[in-house]
mmCIF file with all atom_site columns, C-alpha atoms in Angstrom:
data_model
loop_
_atom_site.group_PDB
_atom_site.id
_atom_site.type_symbol
_atom_site.label_atom_id
_atom_site.label_alt_id
_atom_site.label_comp_id
_atom_site.label_asym_id
_atom_site.label_entity_id
_atom_site.label_seq_id
_atom_site.pdbx_PDB_ins_code
_atom_site.Cartn_x
_atom_site.Cartn_y
_atom_site.Cartn_z
_atom_site.occupancy
_atom_site.B_iso_or_equiv
_atom_site.pdbx_formal_charge
_atom_site.auth_seq_id
_atom_site.auth_comp_id
_atom_site.auth_asym_id
_atom_site.auth_atom_id
_atom_site.pdbx_PDB_model_num
ATOM 1  C CA . MET A 1 1  ? -0.716  -0.039  0.256  1.00 47.00 ? 166 MET A CA 1
ATOM 2  C CA . ASN A 1 2  ? 0.917   3.927   -0.547 1.00 51.00 ? 167 ASN A CA 1
ATOM 3  C CA . ARG A 1 3  ? 1.793   5.041   2.501  1.00 51.00 ? 168 ARG A CA 1
ATOM 4  C CA . THR A 1 4  ? 1.876   8.719   0.598  1.00 50.00 ? 169 THR A CA 1
ATOM 5  C CA . SER A 1 5  ? -1.384  8.203   1.435  1.00 55.00 ? 170 SER A CA 1
ATOM 6  C CA . ARG A 1 6  ? -2.066  7.546   4.860  1.00 55.00 ? 171 ARG A CA 1
ATOM 7  C CA . THR A 1 7  ? -2.894  9.107   6.739  1.00 61.00 ? 172 THR A CA 1
ATOM 8  C CA . GLU A 1 8  ? -1.825  9.589   11.011 1.00 72.00 ? 173 GLU A CA 1
ATOM 9  C CA . ASN A 1 9  ? -5.233  8.252   12.565 1.00 80.00 ? 174 ASN A CA 1
ATOM 10 C CA . ALA A 1 10 ? -6.666  5.497   9.372  1.00 85.00 ? 175 ALA A CA 1
ATOM 11 C CA . ILE A 1 11 ? -6.579  1.935   10.258 1.00 89.00 ? 176 ILE A CA 1
ATOM 12 C CA . HIS A 1 12 ? -5.744  -0.228  8.146  1.00 90.00 ? 177 HIS A CA 1
ATOM 13 C CA . ILE A 1 13 ? -7.478  -4.105  8.051  1.00 89.00 ? 178 ILE A CA 1
ATOM 14 C CA . ASP A 1 14 ? -6.407  -6.777  5.669  1.00 93.00 ? 179 ASP A CA 1
ATOM 15 C CA . THR A 1 15 ? -9.184  -8.662  5.462  1.00 91.00 ? 180 THR A CA 1
ATOM 16 C CA . SER A 1 16 ? -8.078  -11.876 3.886  1.00 93.00 ? 181 SER A CA 1
ATOM 17 C CA . LEU A 1 17 ? -7.025  -12.450 7.583  1.00 96.00 ? 182 LEU A CA 1
ATOM 18 C CA . ILE A 1 18 ? -9.968  -13.034 8.711  1.00 95.00 ? 183 ILE A CA 1
ATOM 19 C CA . PRO A 1 19 ? -11.461 -16.363 9.048  1.00 97.00 ? 184 PRO A CA 1
ATOM 20 C CA . ASP A 1 20 ? -14.882 -17.170 6.948  1.00 96.00 ? 185 ASP A CA 1
ATOM 21 C CA . PRO A 1 21 ? -17.352 -17.973 9.611  1.00 97.00 ? 186 PRO A CA 1
ATOM 22 C CA . VAL A 1 22 ? -15.964 -14.138 11.657 1.00 97.00 ? 187 VAL A CA 1
ATOM 23 C CA . ARG A 1 23 ? -16.136 -12.426 8.193  1.00 95.00 ? 188 ARG A CA 1
ATOM 24 C CA . ASP A 1 24 ? -20.028 -14.553 7.750  1.00 96.00 ? 189 ASP A CA 1
ATOM 25 C CA . GLN A 1 25 ? -20.848 -13.315 11.272 1.00 97.00 ? 190 GLN A CA 1
ATOM 26 C CA . LEU A 1 26 ? -19.415 -9.751  11.196 1.00 96.00 ? 191 LEU A CA 1
ATOM 27 C CA . ALA A 1 27 ? -21.635 -9.405  7.705  1.00 96.00 ? 192 ALA A CA 1
ATOM 28 C CA . ALA A 1 28 ? -24.551 -10.874 9.185  1.00 98.00 ? 193 ALA A CA 1
ATOM 29 C CA . ALA A 1 29 ? -23.980 -8.222  12.053 1.00 98.00 ? 194 ALA A CA 1
ATOM 30 C CA . THR A 1 30 ? -23.450 -5.267  9.445  1.00 96.00 ? 195 THR A CA 1
ATOM 31 C CA . MET A 1 31 ? -26.593 -6.603  8.070  1.00 97.00 ? 196 MET A CA 1
ATOM 32 C CA . ASP A 1 32 ? -28.898 -6.909  11.403 1.00 98.00 ? 197 ASP A CA 1
ATOM 33 C CA . MET A 1 33 ? -27.770 -3.489  12.492 1.00 95.00 ? 198 MET A CA 1
ATOM 34 C CA . VAL A 1 34 ? -28.800 -1.742  8.469  1.00 94.00 ? 199 VAL A CA 1
ATOM 35 C CA . LEU A 1 35 ? -31.714 -3.154  8.409  1.00 96.00 ? 200 LEU A CA 1
ATOM 36 C CA . GLY A 1 36 ? -32.620 -2.107  11.680 1.00 96.00 ? 201 GLY A CA 1
ATOM 37 C CA . ILE A 1 37 ? -31.844 1.395   11.691 1.00 94.00 ? 202 ILE A CA 1
ATOM 38 C CA . LEU A 1 38 ? -33.490 1.468   8.103  1.00 94.00 ? 203 LEU A CA 1
ATOM 39 C CA . ARG A 1 39 ? -36.907 0.103   9.800  1.00 96.00 ? 204 ARG A CA 1
ATOM 40 C CA . LYS A 1 40 ? -37.093 3.357   11.792 1.00 96.00 ? 205 LYS A CA 1
ATOM 41 C CA . PRO A 1 41 ? -39.012 6.248   11.448 1.00 97.00 ? 206 PRO A CA 1
ATOM 42 C CA . GLY A 1 42 ? -35.836 8.653   9.297  1.00 96.00 ? 207 GLY A CA 1
ATOM 43 C CA . GLY A 1 43 ? -33.309 6.011   9.394  1.00 96.00 ? 208 GLY A CA 1
ATOM 44 C CA . ARG A 1 44 ? -32.764 6.118   5.413  1.00 95.00 ? 209 ARG A CA 1
ATOM 45 C CA . GLU A 1 45 ? -32.219 10.069  5.784  1.00 96.00 ? 210 GLU A CA 1
ATOM 46 C CA . LEU A 1 46 ? -29.601 9.102   8.714  1.00 95.00 ? 211 LEU A CA 1
ATOM 47 C CA . ILE A 1 47 ? -27.749 6.644   6.594  1.00 95.00 ? 212 ILE A CA 1
ATOM 48 C CA . ASP A 1 48 ? -27.612 8.887   3.661  1.00 96.00 ? 213 ASP A CA 1
ATOM 49 C CA . ALA A 1 49 ? -26.161 11.646  5.336  1.00 96.00 ? 214 ALA A CA 1
ATOM 50 C CA . LYS A 1 50 ? -23.890 9.441   6.872  1.00 94.00 ? 215 LYS A CA 1
ATOM 51 C CA . LYS A 1 51 ? -23.059 8.544   3.144  1.00 95.00 ? 216 LYS A CA 1
ATOM 52 C CA . ALA A 1 52 ? -22.996 12.181  2.129  1.00 97.00 ? 217 ALA A CA 1
ATOM 53 C CA . GLU A 1 53 ? -20.700 12.492  5.365  1.00 96.00 ? 218 GLU A CA 1
ATOM 54 C CA . ILE A 1 54 ? -18.080 10.564  4.115  1.00 95.00 ? 219 ILE A CA 1
ATOM 55 C CA . ALA A 1 55 ? -18.089 11.027  0.610  1.00 95.00 ? 220 ALA A CA 1
ATOM 56 C CA . ARG A 1 56 ? -17.414 15.444  1.476  1.00 95.00 ? 221 ARG A CA 1
ATOM 57 C CA . ARG A 1 57 ? -14.664 13.730  3.880  1.00 93.00 ? 222 ARG A CA 1
ATOM 58 C CA . LYS A 1 58 ? -13.144 11.981  0.829  1.00 91.00 ? 223 LYS A CA 1
ATOM 59 C CA . ALA A 1 59 ? -13.078 14.336  -1.311 1.00 92.00 ? 224 ALA A CA 1
ATOM 60 C CA . LYS A 1 60 ? -11.076 17.087  0.722  1.00 91.00 ? 225 LYS A CA 1
ATOM 61 C CA . ALA A 1 61 ? -8.775  14.667  1.809  1.00 87.00 ? 226 ALA A CA 1
ATOM 62 C CA . ALA A 1 62 ? -7.954  14.267  -2.058 1.00 88.00 ? 227 ALA A CA 1
ATOM 63 C CA . ARG A 1 63 ? -7.682  18.150  -2.144 1.00 85.00 ? 228 ARG A CA 1
#
């Protein structure tokens, strides 16, 4: 990985080292969380706002 693209606060995880059963549990828990958020009033808007915030941070970091 290119060290110049890292920031001091970045965390990099080699997902190839995660065992399949652990990966599957993590994926299932993530899906349950997202579906739970979407079931709540305003959940879609919350996710959309978070995605927009991430996109803004990425655009700012790319400058």
